[in-house]
Amino acid sequence: MRARRLGLVLLGLASVGAVALAAGPRAGLLVAIGIGFGLVLEGLRFGFAGPWRLMIAERDARGLIAQFLAIGLTAAVAFPLLAANPVELSPAHAPIGLGMLIGAFIFGAAMQVVMGCGSGTLVNAGSGNLVGLVALAGFVTGAFLGTLNAGFWGALPGLPMASAQSLAGSTGGLLLTLAGLGVLAGGFALRAAPGKRLPPARLIWAAVLLAALAVGNLVVSGQAWGIVYGLGLWGAKIATALGADLSATAYWAEPSNVTRLSQSILTDVTSLTDIGLILGAFLVMRGRKAPGAPVAPLAARGWLLVLIAGVVLGYSSRMALGCNVGAFFSGISTGSLHGWAWFVAAFAGSALGLKLRPFVLIPAARPQGAPA
Amino acid sequence: MSRPKVALIALAALAALLVWDAAASGLPQPFAFPAALALGSGAAPTGAHCTRN
């Protein structure tokens, strides 16, 4: 066991070193941060979709309150950093719009169907969950397809760009953000069942570590933690390899996207942390004494529906201007008002997704004579 | 299918994407590597993010 764990540590270090040699120290650091995200999310079982389900279905607010804690801790460092370094660091700000709200609602539903959000799908795939791997293939496809209609959804009615900083300045915006998170945490705690209010030490540690990694991501890459752009880029690269000409599409004709598409994946910051996330989850799964039971097999129709739900997850993440990480976690922790609207819409969508789950995750027929 | 097998398929697919991409797009030029940290580099971030369309 010890030899295997040593081998896994060496694999992680070798991956970081190889990327640093191939694409520079920043790329290596971002893969290391991504591995850190994977280690924390999988190792300490910190998630987004799962705690939302627990809150809705079992009135268990512990995981959700831990999410607010992680966002608040990140905001406490990110707000002053962004204010002091407006040139070098960029927040995850986006406008609130009808397309964004519809997208967030659909994303919330789809993430409950496939049992994983943006980060969760990567972690699930890396830790050997077959539903996660199939959903990830759909996510990559959907995130790419979403870029082809991004202009349409973005043109639907919406509000002007606004942020906590634009409303109340940096310090005032931070206080507003922390107060908002406190009100949400308190509200969910009041709604929660007795004994399901205070996060356990494991989730508090995870929240602290996630916040440290998110700040590290901001300091190293110059922008907030994100997931979706990288997956859409992978889809665009695959589409191009299959002969698609994306130069006529508005999204991929935009100069910065042209650059991303023509250059190595290792120059894209969200791709680097996405790669690290998958690897980090793999390291945790293989480092355990037992890797855990495989997911229960689904009927063929169930696998097809998981793939379709993955496509919907990816497509809606583009409509919503981000997933649970880029819009919710990073949006709120860097002052974007759209992160709050995203949370409300996605949480409502999650309630619907939980009702849809049994129609998608259709178990395979048990062979005759098999134990029940 | 066991978890290690599924995870190895995920890693193999990822490795195939990276190898194919390196062959198709090439690797970054060593002398064009950005500074290790964006903070303190004096340069604006050039990375893309999902919040921007």
CSV table of N, CA, C and O in Angstrom, one decimal, chain A residues 30-73:
chain,number,residue,atom,x,y,z
A,30,LEU,N,-0.6,25.5,-12.4
A,30,LEU,CA,-2.0,25.4,-12.5
A,30,LEU,C,-2.5,23.9,-12.5
A,30,LEU,O,-3.5,23.6,-12.0
A,31,VAL,N,-1.7,23.1,-13.1
A,31,VAL,CA,-2.0,21.6,-13.0
A,31,VAL,C,-1.9,21.2,-11.5
A,31,VAL,O,-2.7,20.4,-11.0
A,32,ALA,N,-0.9,21.7,-10.8
A,32,ALA,CA,-0.7,21.4,-9.4
A,32,ALA,C,-1.9,21.8,-8.6
A,32,ALA,O,-2.5,21.1,-7.7
A,33,ILE,N,-2.4,23.1,-8.9
A,33,ILE,CA,-3.6,23.6,-8.2
A,33,ILE,C,-4.8,22.7,-8.5
A,33,ILE,O,-5.6,22.4,-7.7
A,34,GLY,N,-4.9,22.3,-9.8
A,34,GLY,CA,-6.0,21.4,-10.2
A,34,GLY,C,-6.0,20.1,-9.5
A,34,GLY,O,-7.0,19.6,-9.0
A,35,ILE,N,-4.8,19.6,-9.3
A,35,ILE,CA,-4.6,18.3,-8.6
A,35,ILE,C,-5.1,18.5,-7.1
A,35,ILE,O,-5.8,17.7,-6.6
A,36,GLY,N,-4.7,19.7,-6.6
A,36,GLY,CA,-5.2,20.0,-5.2
A,36,GLY,C,-6.7,20.0,-5.1
A,36,GLY,O,-7.3,19.5,-4.2
A,37,PHE,N,-7.3,20.7,-6.1
A,37,PHE,CA,-8.8,20.7,-6.1
A,37,PHE,C,-9.4,19.2,-6.1
A,37,PHE,O,-10.3,18.9,-5.4
A,38,GLY,N,-8.8,18.4,-7.0
A,38,GLY,CA,-9.2,17.0,-7.1
A,38,GLY,C,-9.0,16.3,-5.8
A,38,GLY,O,-9.9,15.5,-5.3
A,39,LEU,N,-7.9,16.5,-5.1
A,39,LEU,CA,-7.6,15.8,-3.9
A,39,LEU,C,-8.6,16.2,-2.8
A,39,LEU,O,-9.1,15.4,-2.0
A,40,VAL,N,-8.9,17.5,-2.7
A,40,VAL,CA,-9.8,18.0,-1.7
A,40,VAL,C,-11.2,17.5,-2.0
A,40,VAL,O,-11.9,17.0,-1.1
A,41,LEU,N,-11.7,17.7,-3.2
A,41,LEU,CA,-13.1,17.4,-3.6
A,41,LEU,C,-13.3,15.9,-3.4
A,41,LEU,O,-14.3,15.5,-2.8
A,42,GLU,N,-12.4,15.0,-3.9
A,42,GLU,CA,-12.6,13.6,-3.8
A,42,GLU,C,-12.2,13.1,-2.4
A,42,GLU,O,-12.9,12.3,-1.8
A,43,GLY,N,-11.0,13.6,-1.9
A,43,GLY,CA,-10.5,13.0,-0.7
A,43,GLY,C,-11.4,13.4,0.5
A,43,GLY,O,-11.5,12.6,1.4
A,44,LEU,N,-11.9,14.6,0.5
A,44,LEU,CA,-12.7,15.0,1.7
A,44,LEU,C,-14.2,15.0,1.4
A,44,LEU,O,-15.0,15.5,2.2
A,45,ARG,N,-14.5,14.4,0.2
A,45,ARG,CA,-15.9,14.3,-0.2
A,45,ARG,C,-16.7,15.6,-0.1
A,45,ARG,O,-17.8,15.6,0.5
A,46,PHE,N,-16.1,16.6,-0.7
A,46,PHE,CA,-16.8,17.9,-0.7
A,46,PHE,C,-17.4,18.1,-2.1
A,46,PHE,O,-16.6,18.0,-3.1
A,47,GLY,N,-18.7,18.3,-2.2
A,47,GLY,CA,-19.3,18.4,-3.5
A,47,GLY,C,-20.3,19.6,-3.6
A,47,GLY,O,-20.4,20.3,-2.6
A,48,PHE,N,-20.9,19.7,-4.7
A,48,PHE,CA,-21.9,20.8,-4.9
A,48,PHE,C,-23.3,20.1,-5.1
A,48,PHE,O,-24.2,20.4,-4.4
A,49,ALA,N,-23.4,19.2,-6.1
A,49,ALA,CA,-24.6,18.6,-6.5
A,49,ALA,C,-25.2,17.8,-5.3
A,49,ALA,O,-26.4,17.9,-4.9
A,50,GLY,N,-24.3,17.0,-4.6
A,50,GLY,CA,-24.8,16.2,-3.5
A,50,GLY,C,-25.4,16.9,-2.4
A,50,GLY,O,-26.5,16.6,-1.9
A,51,PRO,N,-24.7,17.9,-1.8
A,51,PRO,CA,-25.2,18.7,-0.8
A,51,PRO,C,-26.5,19.4,-1.1
A,51,PRO,O,-27.4,19.6,-0.3
A,52,TRP,N,-26.7,19.9,-2.4
A,52,TRP,CA,-27.9,20.5,-2.8
A,52,TRP,C,-29.1,19.4,-2.7
A,52,TRP,O,-30.2,19.7,-2.2
A,53,ARG,N,-28.8,18.2,-3.1
A,53,ARG,CA,-29.7,17.1,-3.1
A,53,ARG,C,-30.1,16.9,-1.6
A,53,ARG,O,-31.3,16.7,-1.3
A,54,LEU,N,-29.1,16.8,-0.8
A,54,LEU,CA,-29.3,16.5,0.7
A,54,LEU,C,-30.2,17.6,1.3
A,54,LEU,O,-31.1,17.3,2.1
A,55,MET,N,-30.0,18.9,0.9
A,55,MET,CA,-30.8,20.0,1.4
A,55,MET,C,-32.3,19.8,1.0
A,55,MET,O,-33.2,20.0,1.8
A,56,ILE,N,-32.4,19.5,-0.3
A,56,ILE,CA,-33.8,19.5,-0.8
A,56,ILE,C,-34.5,18.2,-0.3
A,56,ILE,O,-35.7,18.3,0.1
A,57,ALA,N,-33.8,17.1,-0.3
A,57,ALA,CA,-34.5,15.8,-0.1
A,57,ALA,C,-34.5,15.5,1.4
A,57,ALA,O,-35.5,14.9,1.9
A,58,GLU,N,-33.5,15.9,2.2
A,58,GLU,CA,-33.4,15.5,3.6
A,58,GLU,C,-33.2,16.6,4.6
A,58,GLU,O,-32.9,16.4,5.7
A,59,ARG,N,-33.3,17.8,4.1
A,59,ARG,CA,-33.2,19.0,4.9
A,59,ARG,C,-31.8,19.0,5.7
A,59,ARG,O,-31.8,19.3,6.9
A,60,ASP,N,-30.8,18.6,5.0
A,60,ASP,CA,-29.4,18.5,5.5
A,60,ASP,C,-28.6,19.6,4.9
A,60,ASP,O,-28.3,19.6,3.7
A,61,ALA,N,-28.4,20.7,5.7
A,61,ALA,CA,-27.8,21.9,5.2
A,61,ALA,C,-26.2,21.9,5.3
A,61,ALA,O,-25.6,22.9,5.0
A,62,ARG,N,-25.6,20.9,5.9
A,62,ARG,CA,-24.2,20.9,6.3
A,62,ARG,C,-23.3,21.2,5.1
A,62,ARG,O,-22.4,22.0,5.2
A,63,GLY,N,-23.5,20.4,4.0
A,63,GLY,CA,-22.7,20.6,2.9
A,63,GLY,C,-22.8,21.9,2.2
A,63,GLY,O,-21.9,22.6,1.7
A,64,LEU,N,-24.1,22.4,2.2
A,64,LEU,CA,-24.4,23.7,1.5
A,64,LEU,C,-23.7,24.8,2.3
A,64,LEU,O,-23.2,25.8,1.7
A,65,ILE,N,-23.8,24.8,3.6
A,65,ILE,CA,-23.2,25.8,4.5
A,65,ILE,C,-21.7,25.8,4.3
A,65,ILE,O,-21.1,26.8,4.3
A,66,ALA,N,-21.1,24.6,4.2
A,66,ALA,CA,-19.7,24.5,3.9
A,66,ALA,C,-19.3,25.2,2.6
A,66,ALA,O,-18.3,25.8,2.5
A,67,GLN,N,-20.2,25.1,1.6
A,67,GLN,CA,-20.0,25.8,0.3
A,67,GLN,C,-19.9,27.3,0.5
A,67,GLN,O,-19.1,28.0,0.0
A,68,PHE,N,-20.9,27.8,1.3
A,68,PHE,CA,-20.9,29.2,1.6
A,68,PHE,C,-19.7,29.7,2.3
A,68,PHE,O,-19.2,30.8,2.1
A,69,LEU,N,-19.2,28.8,3.2
A,69,LEU,CA,-18.0,29.1,4.0
A,69,LEU,C,-16.8,29.2,3.0
A,69,LEU,O,-16.0,30.2,3.1
A,70,ALA,N,-16.7,28.3,2.1
A,70,ALA,CA,-15.6,28.3,1.2
A,70,ALA,C,-15.6,29.6,0.3
A,70,ALA,O,-14.6,30.2,0.0
A,71,ILE,N,-16.8,29.9,-0.2
A,71,ILE,CA,-17.0,31.1,-1.0
A,71,ILE,C,-16.6,32.4,-0.2
A,71,ILE,O,-15.9,33.3,-0.7
A,72,GLY,N,-17.1,32.4,1.0
A,72,GLY,CA,-16.8,33.6,1.9
A,72,GLY,C,-15.3,33.7,2.2
A,72,GLY,O,-14.8,34.9,2.1
A,73,LEU,N,-14.7,32.6,2.5
A,73,LEU,CA,-13.2,32.7,2.7
A,73,LEU,C,-12.5,33.2,1.5
A,73,LEU,O,-11.5,34.0,1.6
